[in-house]
mmCIF file of C-alpha atoms and ligand atoms in Angstrom:
data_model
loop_
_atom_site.group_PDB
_atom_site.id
_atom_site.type_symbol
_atom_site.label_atom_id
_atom_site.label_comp_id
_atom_site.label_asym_id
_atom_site.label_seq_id
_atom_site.Cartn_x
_atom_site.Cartn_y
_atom_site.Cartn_z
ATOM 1 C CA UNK A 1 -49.671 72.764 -41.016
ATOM 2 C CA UNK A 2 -53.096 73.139 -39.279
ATOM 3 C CA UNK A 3 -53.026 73.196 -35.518
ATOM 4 C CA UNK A 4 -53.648 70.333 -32.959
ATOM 5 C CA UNK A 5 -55.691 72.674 -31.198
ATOM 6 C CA UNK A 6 -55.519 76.561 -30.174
ATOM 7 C CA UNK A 7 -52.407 76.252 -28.218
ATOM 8 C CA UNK A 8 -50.167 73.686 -29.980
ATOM 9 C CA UNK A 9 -48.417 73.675 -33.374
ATOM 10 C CA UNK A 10 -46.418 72.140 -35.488
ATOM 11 C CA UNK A 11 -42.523 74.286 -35.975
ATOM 12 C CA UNK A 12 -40.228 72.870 -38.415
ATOM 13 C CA UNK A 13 -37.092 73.750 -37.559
ATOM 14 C CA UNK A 14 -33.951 74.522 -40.021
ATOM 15 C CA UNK A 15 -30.619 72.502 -41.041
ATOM 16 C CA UNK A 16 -27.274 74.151 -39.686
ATOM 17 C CA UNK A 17 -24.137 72.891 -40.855
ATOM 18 C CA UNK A 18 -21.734 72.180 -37.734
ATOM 19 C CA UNK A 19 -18.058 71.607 -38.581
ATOM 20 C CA UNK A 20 -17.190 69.786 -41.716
ATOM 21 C CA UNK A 21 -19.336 66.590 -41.407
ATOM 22 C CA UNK A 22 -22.331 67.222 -39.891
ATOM 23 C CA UNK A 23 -25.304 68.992 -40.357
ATOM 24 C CA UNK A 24 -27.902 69.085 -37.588
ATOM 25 C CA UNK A 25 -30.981 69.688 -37.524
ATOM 26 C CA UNK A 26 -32.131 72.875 -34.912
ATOM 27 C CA UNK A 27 -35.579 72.659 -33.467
ATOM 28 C CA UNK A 28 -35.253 75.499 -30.984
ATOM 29 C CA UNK A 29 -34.879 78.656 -30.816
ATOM 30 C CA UNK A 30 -37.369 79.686 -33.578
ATOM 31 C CA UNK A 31 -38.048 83.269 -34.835
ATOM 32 C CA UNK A 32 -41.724 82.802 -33.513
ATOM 33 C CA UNK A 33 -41.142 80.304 -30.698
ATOM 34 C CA UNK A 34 -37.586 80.440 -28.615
ATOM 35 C CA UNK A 35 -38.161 78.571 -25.798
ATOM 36 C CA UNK A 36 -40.182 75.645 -24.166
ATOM 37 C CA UNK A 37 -39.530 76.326 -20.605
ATOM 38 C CA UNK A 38 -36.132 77.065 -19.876
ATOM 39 C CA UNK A 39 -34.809 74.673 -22.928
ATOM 40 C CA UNK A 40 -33.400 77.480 -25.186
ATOM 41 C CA UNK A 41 -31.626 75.631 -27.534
ATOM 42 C CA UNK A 42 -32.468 71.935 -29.213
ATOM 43 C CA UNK A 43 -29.717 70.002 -31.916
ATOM 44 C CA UNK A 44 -30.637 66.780 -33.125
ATOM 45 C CA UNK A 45 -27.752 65.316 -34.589
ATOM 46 C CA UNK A 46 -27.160 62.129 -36.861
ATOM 47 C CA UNK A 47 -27.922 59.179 -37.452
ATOM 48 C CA UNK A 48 -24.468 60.013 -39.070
ATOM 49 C CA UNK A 49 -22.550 57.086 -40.482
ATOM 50 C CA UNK A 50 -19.141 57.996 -39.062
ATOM 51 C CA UNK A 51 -17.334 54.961 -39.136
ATOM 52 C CA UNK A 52 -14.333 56.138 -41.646
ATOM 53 C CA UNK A 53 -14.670 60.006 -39.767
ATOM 54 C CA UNK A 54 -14.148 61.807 -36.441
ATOM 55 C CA UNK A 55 -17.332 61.463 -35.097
ATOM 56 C CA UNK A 56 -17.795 64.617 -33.274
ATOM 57 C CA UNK A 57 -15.024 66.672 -32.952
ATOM 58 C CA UNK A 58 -15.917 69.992 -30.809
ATOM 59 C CA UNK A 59 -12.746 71.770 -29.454
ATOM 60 C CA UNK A 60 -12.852 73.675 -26.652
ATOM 61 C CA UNK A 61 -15.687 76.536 -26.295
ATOM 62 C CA UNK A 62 -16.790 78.789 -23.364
ATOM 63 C CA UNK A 63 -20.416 78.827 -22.032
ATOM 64 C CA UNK A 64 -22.389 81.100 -19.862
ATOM 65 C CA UNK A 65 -25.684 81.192 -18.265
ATOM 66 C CA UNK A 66 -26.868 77.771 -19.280
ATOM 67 C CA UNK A 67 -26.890 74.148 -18.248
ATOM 68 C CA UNK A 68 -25.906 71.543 -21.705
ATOM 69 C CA UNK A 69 -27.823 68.184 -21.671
ATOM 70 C CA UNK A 70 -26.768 65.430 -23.885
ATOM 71 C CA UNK A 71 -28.056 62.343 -24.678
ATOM 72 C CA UNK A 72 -26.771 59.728 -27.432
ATOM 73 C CA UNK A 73 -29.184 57.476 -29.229
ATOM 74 C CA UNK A 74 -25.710 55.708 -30.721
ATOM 75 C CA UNK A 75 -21.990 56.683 -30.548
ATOM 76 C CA UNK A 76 -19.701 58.067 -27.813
ATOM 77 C CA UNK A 77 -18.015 61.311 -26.747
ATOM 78 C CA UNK A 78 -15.564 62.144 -24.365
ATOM 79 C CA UNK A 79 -17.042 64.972 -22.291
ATOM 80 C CA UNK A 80 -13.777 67.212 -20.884
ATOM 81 C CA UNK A 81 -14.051 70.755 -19.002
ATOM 82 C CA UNK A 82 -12.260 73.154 -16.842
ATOM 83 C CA UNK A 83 -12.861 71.636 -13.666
ATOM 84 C CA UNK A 84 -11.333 68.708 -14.842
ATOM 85 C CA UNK A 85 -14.025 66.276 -15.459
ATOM 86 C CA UNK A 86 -13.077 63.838 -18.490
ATOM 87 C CA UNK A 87 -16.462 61.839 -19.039
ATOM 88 C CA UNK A 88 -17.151 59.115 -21.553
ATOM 89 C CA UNK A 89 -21.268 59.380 -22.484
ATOM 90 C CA UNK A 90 -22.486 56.438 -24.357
ATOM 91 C CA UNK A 91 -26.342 55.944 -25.132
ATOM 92 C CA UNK A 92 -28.416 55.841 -22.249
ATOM 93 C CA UNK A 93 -26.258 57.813 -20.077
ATOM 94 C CA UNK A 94 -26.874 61.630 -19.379
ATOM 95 C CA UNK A 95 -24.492 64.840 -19.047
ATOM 96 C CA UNK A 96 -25.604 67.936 -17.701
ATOM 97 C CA UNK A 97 -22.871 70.533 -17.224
ATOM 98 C CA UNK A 98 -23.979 73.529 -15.311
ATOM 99 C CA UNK A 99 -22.031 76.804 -16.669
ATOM 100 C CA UNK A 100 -23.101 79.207 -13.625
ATOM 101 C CA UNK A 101 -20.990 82.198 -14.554
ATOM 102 C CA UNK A 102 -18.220 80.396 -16.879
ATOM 103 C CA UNK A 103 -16.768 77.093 -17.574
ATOM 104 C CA UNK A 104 -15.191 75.524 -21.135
ATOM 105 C CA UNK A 105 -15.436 72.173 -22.369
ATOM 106 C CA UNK A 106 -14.671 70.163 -25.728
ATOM 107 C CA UNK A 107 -16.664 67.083 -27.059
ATOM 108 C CA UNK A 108 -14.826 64.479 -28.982
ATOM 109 C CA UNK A 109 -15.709 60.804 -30.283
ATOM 110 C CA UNK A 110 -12.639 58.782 -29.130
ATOM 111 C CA UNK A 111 -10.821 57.422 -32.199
ATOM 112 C CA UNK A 112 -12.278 53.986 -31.950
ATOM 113 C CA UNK A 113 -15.894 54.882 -31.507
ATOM 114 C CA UNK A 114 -19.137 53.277 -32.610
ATOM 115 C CA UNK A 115 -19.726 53.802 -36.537
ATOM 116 C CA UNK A 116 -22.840 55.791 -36.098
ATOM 117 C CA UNK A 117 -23.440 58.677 -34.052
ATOM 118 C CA UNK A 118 -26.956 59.930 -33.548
ATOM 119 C CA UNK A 119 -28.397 61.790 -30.429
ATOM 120 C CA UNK A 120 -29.264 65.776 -29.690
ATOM 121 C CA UNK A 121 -27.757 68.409 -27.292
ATOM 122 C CA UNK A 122 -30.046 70.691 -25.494
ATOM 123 C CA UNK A 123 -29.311 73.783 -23.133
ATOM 124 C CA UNK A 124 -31.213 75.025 -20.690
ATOM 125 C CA UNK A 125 -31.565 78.795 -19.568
ATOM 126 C CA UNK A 126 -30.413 79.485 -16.080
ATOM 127 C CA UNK A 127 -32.529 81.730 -13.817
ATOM 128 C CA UNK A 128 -30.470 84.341 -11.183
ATOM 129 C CA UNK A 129 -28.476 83.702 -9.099
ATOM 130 C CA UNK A 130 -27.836 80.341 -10.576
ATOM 131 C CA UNK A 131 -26.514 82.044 -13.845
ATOM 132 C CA UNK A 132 -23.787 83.493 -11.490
ATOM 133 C CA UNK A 133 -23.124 80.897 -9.981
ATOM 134 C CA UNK A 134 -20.592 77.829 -9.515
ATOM 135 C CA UNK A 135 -19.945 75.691 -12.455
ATOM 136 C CA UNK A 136 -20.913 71.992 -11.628
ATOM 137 C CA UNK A 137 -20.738 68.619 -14.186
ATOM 138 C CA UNK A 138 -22.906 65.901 -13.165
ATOM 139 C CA UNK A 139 -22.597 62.543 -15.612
ATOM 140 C CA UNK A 140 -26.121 60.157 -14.952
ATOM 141 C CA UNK A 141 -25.509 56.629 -15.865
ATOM 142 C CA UNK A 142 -28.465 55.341 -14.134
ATOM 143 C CA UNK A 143 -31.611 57.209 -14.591
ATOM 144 C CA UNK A 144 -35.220 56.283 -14.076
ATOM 145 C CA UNK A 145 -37.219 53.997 -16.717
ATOM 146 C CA UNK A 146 -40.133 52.116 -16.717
ATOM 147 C CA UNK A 147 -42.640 50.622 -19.437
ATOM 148 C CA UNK A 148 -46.519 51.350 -19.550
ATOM 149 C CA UNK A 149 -47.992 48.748 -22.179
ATOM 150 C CA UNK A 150 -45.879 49.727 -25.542
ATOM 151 C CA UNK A 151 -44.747 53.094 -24.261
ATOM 152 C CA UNK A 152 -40.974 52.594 -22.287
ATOM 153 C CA UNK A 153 -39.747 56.030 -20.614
ATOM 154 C CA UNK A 154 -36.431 56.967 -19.919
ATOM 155 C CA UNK A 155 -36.525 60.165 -17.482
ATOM 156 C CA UNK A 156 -33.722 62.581 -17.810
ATOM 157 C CA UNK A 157 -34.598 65.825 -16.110
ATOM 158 C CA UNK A 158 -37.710 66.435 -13.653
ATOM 159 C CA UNK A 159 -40.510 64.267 -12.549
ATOM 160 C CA UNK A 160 -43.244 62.294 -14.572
ATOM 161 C CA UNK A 161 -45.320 59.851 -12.702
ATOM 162 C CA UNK A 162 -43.942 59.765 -8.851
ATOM 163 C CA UNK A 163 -40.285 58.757 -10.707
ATOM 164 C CA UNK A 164 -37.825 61.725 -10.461
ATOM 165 C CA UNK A 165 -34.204 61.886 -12.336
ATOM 166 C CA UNK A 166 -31.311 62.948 -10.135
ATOM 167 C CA UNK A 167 -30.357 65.356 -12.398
ATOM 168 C CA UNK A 168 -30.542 69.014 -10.956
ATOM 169 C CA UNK A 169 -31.639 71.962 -12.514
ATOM 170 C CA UNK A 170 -32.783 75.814 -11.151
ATOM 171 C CA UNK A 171 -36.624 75.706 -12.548
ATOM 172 C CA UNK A 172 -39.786 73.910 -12.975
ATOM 173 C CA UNK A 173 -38.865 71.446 -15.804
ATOM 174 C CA UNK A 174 -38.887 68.186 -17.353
ATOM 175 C CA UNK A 175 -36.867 66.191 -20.436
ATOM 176 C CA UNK A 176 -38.087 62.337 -21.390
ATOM 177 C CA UNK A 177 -37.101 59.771 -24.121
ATOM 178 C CA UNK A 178 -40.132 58.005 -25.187
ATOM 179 C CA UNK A 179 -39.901 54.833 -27.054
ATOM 180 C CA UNK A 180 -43.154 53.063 -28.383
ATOM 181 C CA UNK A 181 -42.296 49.227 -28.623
ATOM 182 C CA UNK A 182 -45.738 49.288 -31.168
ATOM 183 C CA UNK A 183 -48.174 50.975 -32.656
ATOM 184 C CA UNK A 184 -51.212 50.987 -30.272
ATOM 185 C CA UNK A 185 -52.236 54.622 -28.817
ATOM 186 C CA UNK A 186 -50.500 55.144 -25.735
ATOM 187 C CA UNK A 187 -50.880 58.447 -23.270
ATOM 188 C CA UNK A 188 -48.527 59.943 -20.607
ATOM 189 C CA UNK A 189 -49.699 62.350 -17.782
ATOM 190 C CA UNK A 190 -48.680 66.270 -18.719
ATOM 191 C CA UNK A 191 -48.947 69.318 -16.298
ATOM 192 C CA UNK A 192 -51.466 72.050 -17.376
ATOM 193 C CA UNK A 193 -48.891 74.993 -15.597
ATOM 194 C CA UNK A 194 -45.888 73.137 -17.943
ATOM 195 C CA UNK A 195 -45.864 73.659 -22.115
ATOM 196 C CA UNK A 196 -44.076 71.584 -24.175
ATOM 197 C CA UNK A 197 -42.114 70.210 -27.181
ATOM 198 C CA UNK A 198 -42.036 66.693 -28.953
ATOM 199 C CA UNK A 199 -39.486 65.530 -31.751
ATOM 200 C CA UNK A 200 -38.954 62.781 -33.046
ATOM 201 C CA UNK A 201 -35.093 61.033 -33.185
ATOM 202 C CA UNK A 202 -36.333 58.396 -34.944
ATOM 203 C CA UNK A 203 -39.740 56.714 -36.700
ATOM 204 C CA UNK A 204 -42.629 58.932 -36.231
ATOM 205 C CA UNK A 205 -45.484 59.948 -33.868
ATOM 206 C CA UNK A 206 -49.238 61.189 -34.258
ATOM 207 C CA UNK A 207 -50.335 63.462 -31.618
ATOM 208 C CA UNK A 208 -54.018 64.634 -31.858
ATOM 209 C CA UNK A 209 -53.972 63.745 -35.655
ATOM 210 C CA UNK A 210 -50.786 65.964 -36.524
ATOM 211 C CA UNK A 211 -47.468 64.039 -37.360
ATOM 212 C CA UNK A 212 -44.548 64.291 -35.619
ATOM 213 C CA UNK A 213 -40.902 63.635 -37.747
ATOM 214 C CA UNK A 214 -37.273 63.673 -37.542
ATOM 215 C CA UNK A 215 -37.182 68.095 -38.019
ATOM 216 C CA UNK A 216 -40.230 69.172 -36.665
ATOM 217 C CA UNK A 217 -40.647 70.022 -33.171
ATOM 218 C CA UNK A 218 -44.526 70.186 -32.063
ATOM 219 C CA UNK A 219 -45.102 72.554 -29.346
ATOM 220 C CA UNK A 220 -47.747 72.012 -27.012
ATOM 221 C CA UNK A 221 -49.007 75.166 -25.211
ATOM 222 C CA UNK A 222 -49.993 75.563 -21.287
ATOM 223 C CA UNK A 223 -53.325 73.204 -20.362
ATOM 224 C CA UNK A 224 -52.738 70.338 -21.072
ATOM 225 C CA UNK A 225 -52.789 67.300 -19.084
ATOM 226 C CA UNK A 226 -52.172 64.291 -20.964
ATOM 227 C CA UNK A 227 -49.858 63.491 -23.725
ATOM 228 C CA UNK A 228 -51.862 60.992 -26.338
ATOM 229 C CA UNK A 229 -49.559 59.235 -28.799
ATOM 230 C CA UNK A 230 -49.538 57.197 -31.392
ATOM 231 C CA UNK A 231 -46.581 55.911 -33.743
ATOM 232 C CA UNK A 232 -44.708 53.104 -35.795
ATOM 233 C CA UNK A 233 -42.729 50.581 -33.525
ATOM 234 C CA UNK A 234 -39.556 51.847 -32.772
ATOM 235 C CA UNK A 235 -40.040 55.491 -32.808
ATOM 236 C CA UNK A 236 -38.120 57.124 -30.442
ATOM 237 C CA UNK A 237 -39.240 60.391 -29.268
ATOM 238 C CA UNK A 238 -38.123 63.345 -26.853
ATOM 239 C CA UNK A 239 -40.438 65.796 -24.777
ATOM 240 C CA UNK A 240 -39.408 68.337 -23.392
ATOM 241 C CA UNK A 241 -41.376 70.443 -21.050
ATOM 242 C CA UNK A 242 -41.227 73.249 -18.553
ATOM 243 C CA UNK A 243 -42.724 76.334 -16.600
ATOM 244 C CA UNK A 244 -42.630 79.064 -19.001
ATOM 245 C CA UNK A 245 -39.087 81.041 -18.737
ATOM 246 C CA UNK A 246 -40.596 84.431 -18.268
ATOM 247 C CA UNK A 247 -37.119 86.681 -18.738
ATOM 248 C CA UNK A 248 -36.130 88.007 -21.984
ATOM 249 C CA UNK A 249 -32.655 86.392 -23.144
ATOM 250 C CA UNK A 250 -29.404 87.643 -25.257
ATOM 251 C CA UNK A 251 -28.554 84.021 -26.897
ATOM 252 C CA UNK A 252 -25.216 84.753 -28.834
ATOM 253 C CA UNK A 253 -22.665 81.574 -29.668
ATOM 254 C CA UNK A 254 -22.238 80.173 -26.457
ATOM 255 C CA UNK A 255 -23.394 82.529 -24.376
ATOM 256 C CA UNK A 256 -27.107 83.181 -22.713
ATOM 257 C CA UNK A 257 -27.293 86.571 -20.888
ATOM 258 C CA UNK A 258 -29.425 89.584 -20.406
ATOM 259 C CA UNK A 259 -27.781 92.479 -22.273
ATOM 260 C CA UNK A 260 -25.654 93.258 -24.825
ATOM 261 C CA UNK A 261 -23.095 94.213 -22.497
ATOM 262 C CA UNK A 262 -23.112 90.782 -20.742
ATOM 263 C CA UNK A 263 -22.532 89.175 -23.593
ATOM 264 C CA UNK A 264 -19.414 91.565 -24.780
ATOM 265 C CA UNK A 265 -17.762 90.755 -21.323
ATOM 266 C CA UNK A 266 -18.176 86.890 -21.992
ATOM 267 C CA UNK A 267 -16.562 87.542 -25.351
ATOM 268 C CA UNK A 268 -13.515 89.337 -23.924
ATOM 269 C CA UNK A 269 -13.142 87.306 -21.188
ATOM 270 C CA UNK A 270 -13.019 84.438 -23.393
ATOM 271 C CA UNK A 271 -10.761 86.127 -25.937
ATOM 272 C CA UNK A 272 -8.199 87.405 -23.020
ATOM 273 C CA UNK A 273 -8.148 83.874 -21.433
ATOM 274 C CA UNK A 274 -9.826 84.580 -18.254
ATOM 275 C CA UNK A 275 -12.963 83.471 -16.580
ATOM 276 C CA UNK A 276 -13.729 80.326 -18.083
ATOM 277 C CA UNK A 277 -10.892 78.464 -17.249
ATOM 278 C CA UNK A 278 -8.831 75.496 -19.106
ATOM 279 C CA UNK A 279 -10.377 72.391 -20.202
ATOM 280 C CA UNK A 280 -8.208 69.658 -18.905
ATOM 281 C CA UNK A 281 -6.896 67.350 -20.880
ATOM 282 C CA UNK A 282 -7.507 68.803 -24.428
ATOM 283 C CA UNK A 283 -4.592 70.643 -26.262
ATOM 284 C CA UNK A 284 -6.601 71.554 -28.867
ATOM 285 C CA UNK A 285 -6.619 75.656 -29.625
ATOM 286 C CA UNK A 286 -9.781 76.720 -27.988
ATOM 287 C CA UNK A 287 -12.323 77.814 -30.658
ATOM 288 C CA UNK A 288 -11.959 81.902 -31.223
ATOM 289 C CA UNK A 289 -15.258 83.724 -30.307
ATOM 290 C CA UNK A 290 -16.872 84.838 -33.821
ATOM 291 C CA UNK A 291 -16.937 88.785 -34.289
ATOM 292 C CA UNK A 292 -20.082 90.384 -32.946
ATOM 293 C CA UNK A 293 -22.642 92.147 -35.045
ATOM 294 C CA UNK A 294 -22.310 95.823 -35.565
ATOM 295 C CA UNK A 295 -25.882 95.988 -34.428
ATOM 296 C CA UNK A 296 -26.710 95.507 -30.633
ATOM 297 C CA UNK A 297 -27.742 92.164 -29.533
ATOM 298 C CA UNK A 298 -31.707 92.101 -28.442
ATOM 299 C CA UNK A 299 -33.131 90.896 -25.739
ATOM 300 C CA UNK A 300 -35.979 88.312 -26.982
ATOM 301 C CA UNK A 301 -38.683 86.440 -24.853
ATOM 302 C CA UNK A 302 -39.959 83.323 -25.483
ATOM 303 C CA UNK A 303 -42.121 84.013 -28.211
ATOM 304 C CA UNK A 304 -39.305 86.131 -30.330
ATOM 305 C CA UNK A 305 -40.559 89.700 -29.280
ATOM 306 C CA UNK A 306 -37.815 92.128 -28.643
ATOM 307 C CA UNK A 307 -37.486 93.684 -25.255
ATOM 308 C CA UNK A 308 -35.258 96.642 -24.304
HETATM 309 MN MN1 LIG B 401 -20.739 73.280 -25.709
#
């Protein structure tokens, strides 16, 4: 796929399985391209018809060093974690749960729940000393959203255009829902020190000439300063931008650290029961921690090279 210009480029990302139902579709990380800012990790998920199934069905997991944002385009999931929250998120609403040093949570669809379920589920690395940190969840029922000609944003992290989402986060960074109402060109402000990432949920977007679908993820390099769009009515879009993450990260199941030896201690710990406390109201057996590699886990920066 030719590039929009020096810095940009088109990444398809890959199809991952997840439980027995779904497949999603992972835009980030990348072998060549693991972060955009601190977002480390992009599913897109669905639309899934799921009206004679589960929906999603996530028992509980441990997570380190990472904030999770989701956001449903359809459907509903009961958010619950070991401080106790117990959170319905329906589309339009926003959860961010900050892991600091540990915390566990499951996601589950209630049993009557919407017949399709469609949305994605991000992380976002945490710098020091937030990574050690308190947990925190924060649910966001009411964020900022406003309409410029056929272009509606819905802000869910950061600040575009003097409007700024309540949501907090530890670096320079920003997360949007863009939905084009019709097929005009339409262009939203972008910050030259920021790079960033479009996908698609749903429809399709031109940008610069280069298409952006469902599975691809089009990354947009420091420098620029305005987004120019272009798509078929309805296309709903996410960007996703950020100050680039500069530390090298250990990404291994649910875990961001530094090391190898980070993430072995955020195994055990799991594994022995301590640390990451019990999610309330879920007596579900908590997911067992796959076996590590026999290899050492690498360090990798943002664009994939290996450090220490
Ligand atoms: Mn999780």
């Amino acid at each position: 796929m030719a590039a929009v210009d020096p810095g940009s480029v088109l990444l398809p990302g890959h199809d991952v399985p997840l439980g027995r139902y779904t497949t999603v579709r992972r835009l980030l990380p990348q072998r060549q391209r693991r972060m955009v800012g601190a977002w480390c990790f992009v599913d897109h998920f669905g639309p899934d018809d799921v009206a004679q199934r589960p929906g999603m069905e996530v028992p509980p997991h441990p997570h380190t060093g990472l904030q999770t944002v989701t956001w449903l385009l359809d459907g509903e999931i009961v958010h619950r974690d070991s401080l106790g929250s117990v959170q319905p998120i329906r589309p339009g609403q926003l959860n961010v749960m900050t892991s600091g040093h540990g915390i566990a949570h499951s996601e589950r669809s209630p049993e009557a729940h919407p017949p399709v379920m469609h949305g994605v589920q991000l992380w976002v690395a945490l710098p020091d000393p937030a990574r050690a940190g308190a947990a925190d969840f924060a649910h966001h029922a009411d964020l900022p959203r406003w309409r410029d000609g056929e272009l509606e944003t819905t802000l869910l992290v950061g600040e575009i255009a003097g409007e700024r989402s309540p949501a907090v986060v530890h670096t320079p960074l920003v997360g949007a829902q863009l939905e084009l109402s019709g097929s005009a060109p339409v262009a939203m402000p972008l910050r030259p020190d920021f790079e960033y990432g479009l996908l698609a949920m749903s429809g399709a977007a031109e940008v610069d000439g280069v298409s952006v679908e469902p599975g691809a993820l089009l990354y947009l390099g420091l420098g620029h300063n305005q987004l120019n769009l272009r798509g078929t009515a309805g296309s709903q879009l996410m960007l996703l931008g950020g100050a680039p993450f500069e530390e090298p990260l250990v990404m291994w199941w649910n875990f961001v650290g530094r090391s190898h030896e980070e993430v072995v201690a955020a195994r055990e710990d799991w594994s022995a029961g301590r640390r990451f406390g019990v999610v309330a109201d879920d007596s579900a057996p908590p997911l067992p921690a796959p076996e590590l590699p026999t290899t050492r886990l690498k360090a990798r920066d943002r664009s994939g090279d290996v450090h220490g």
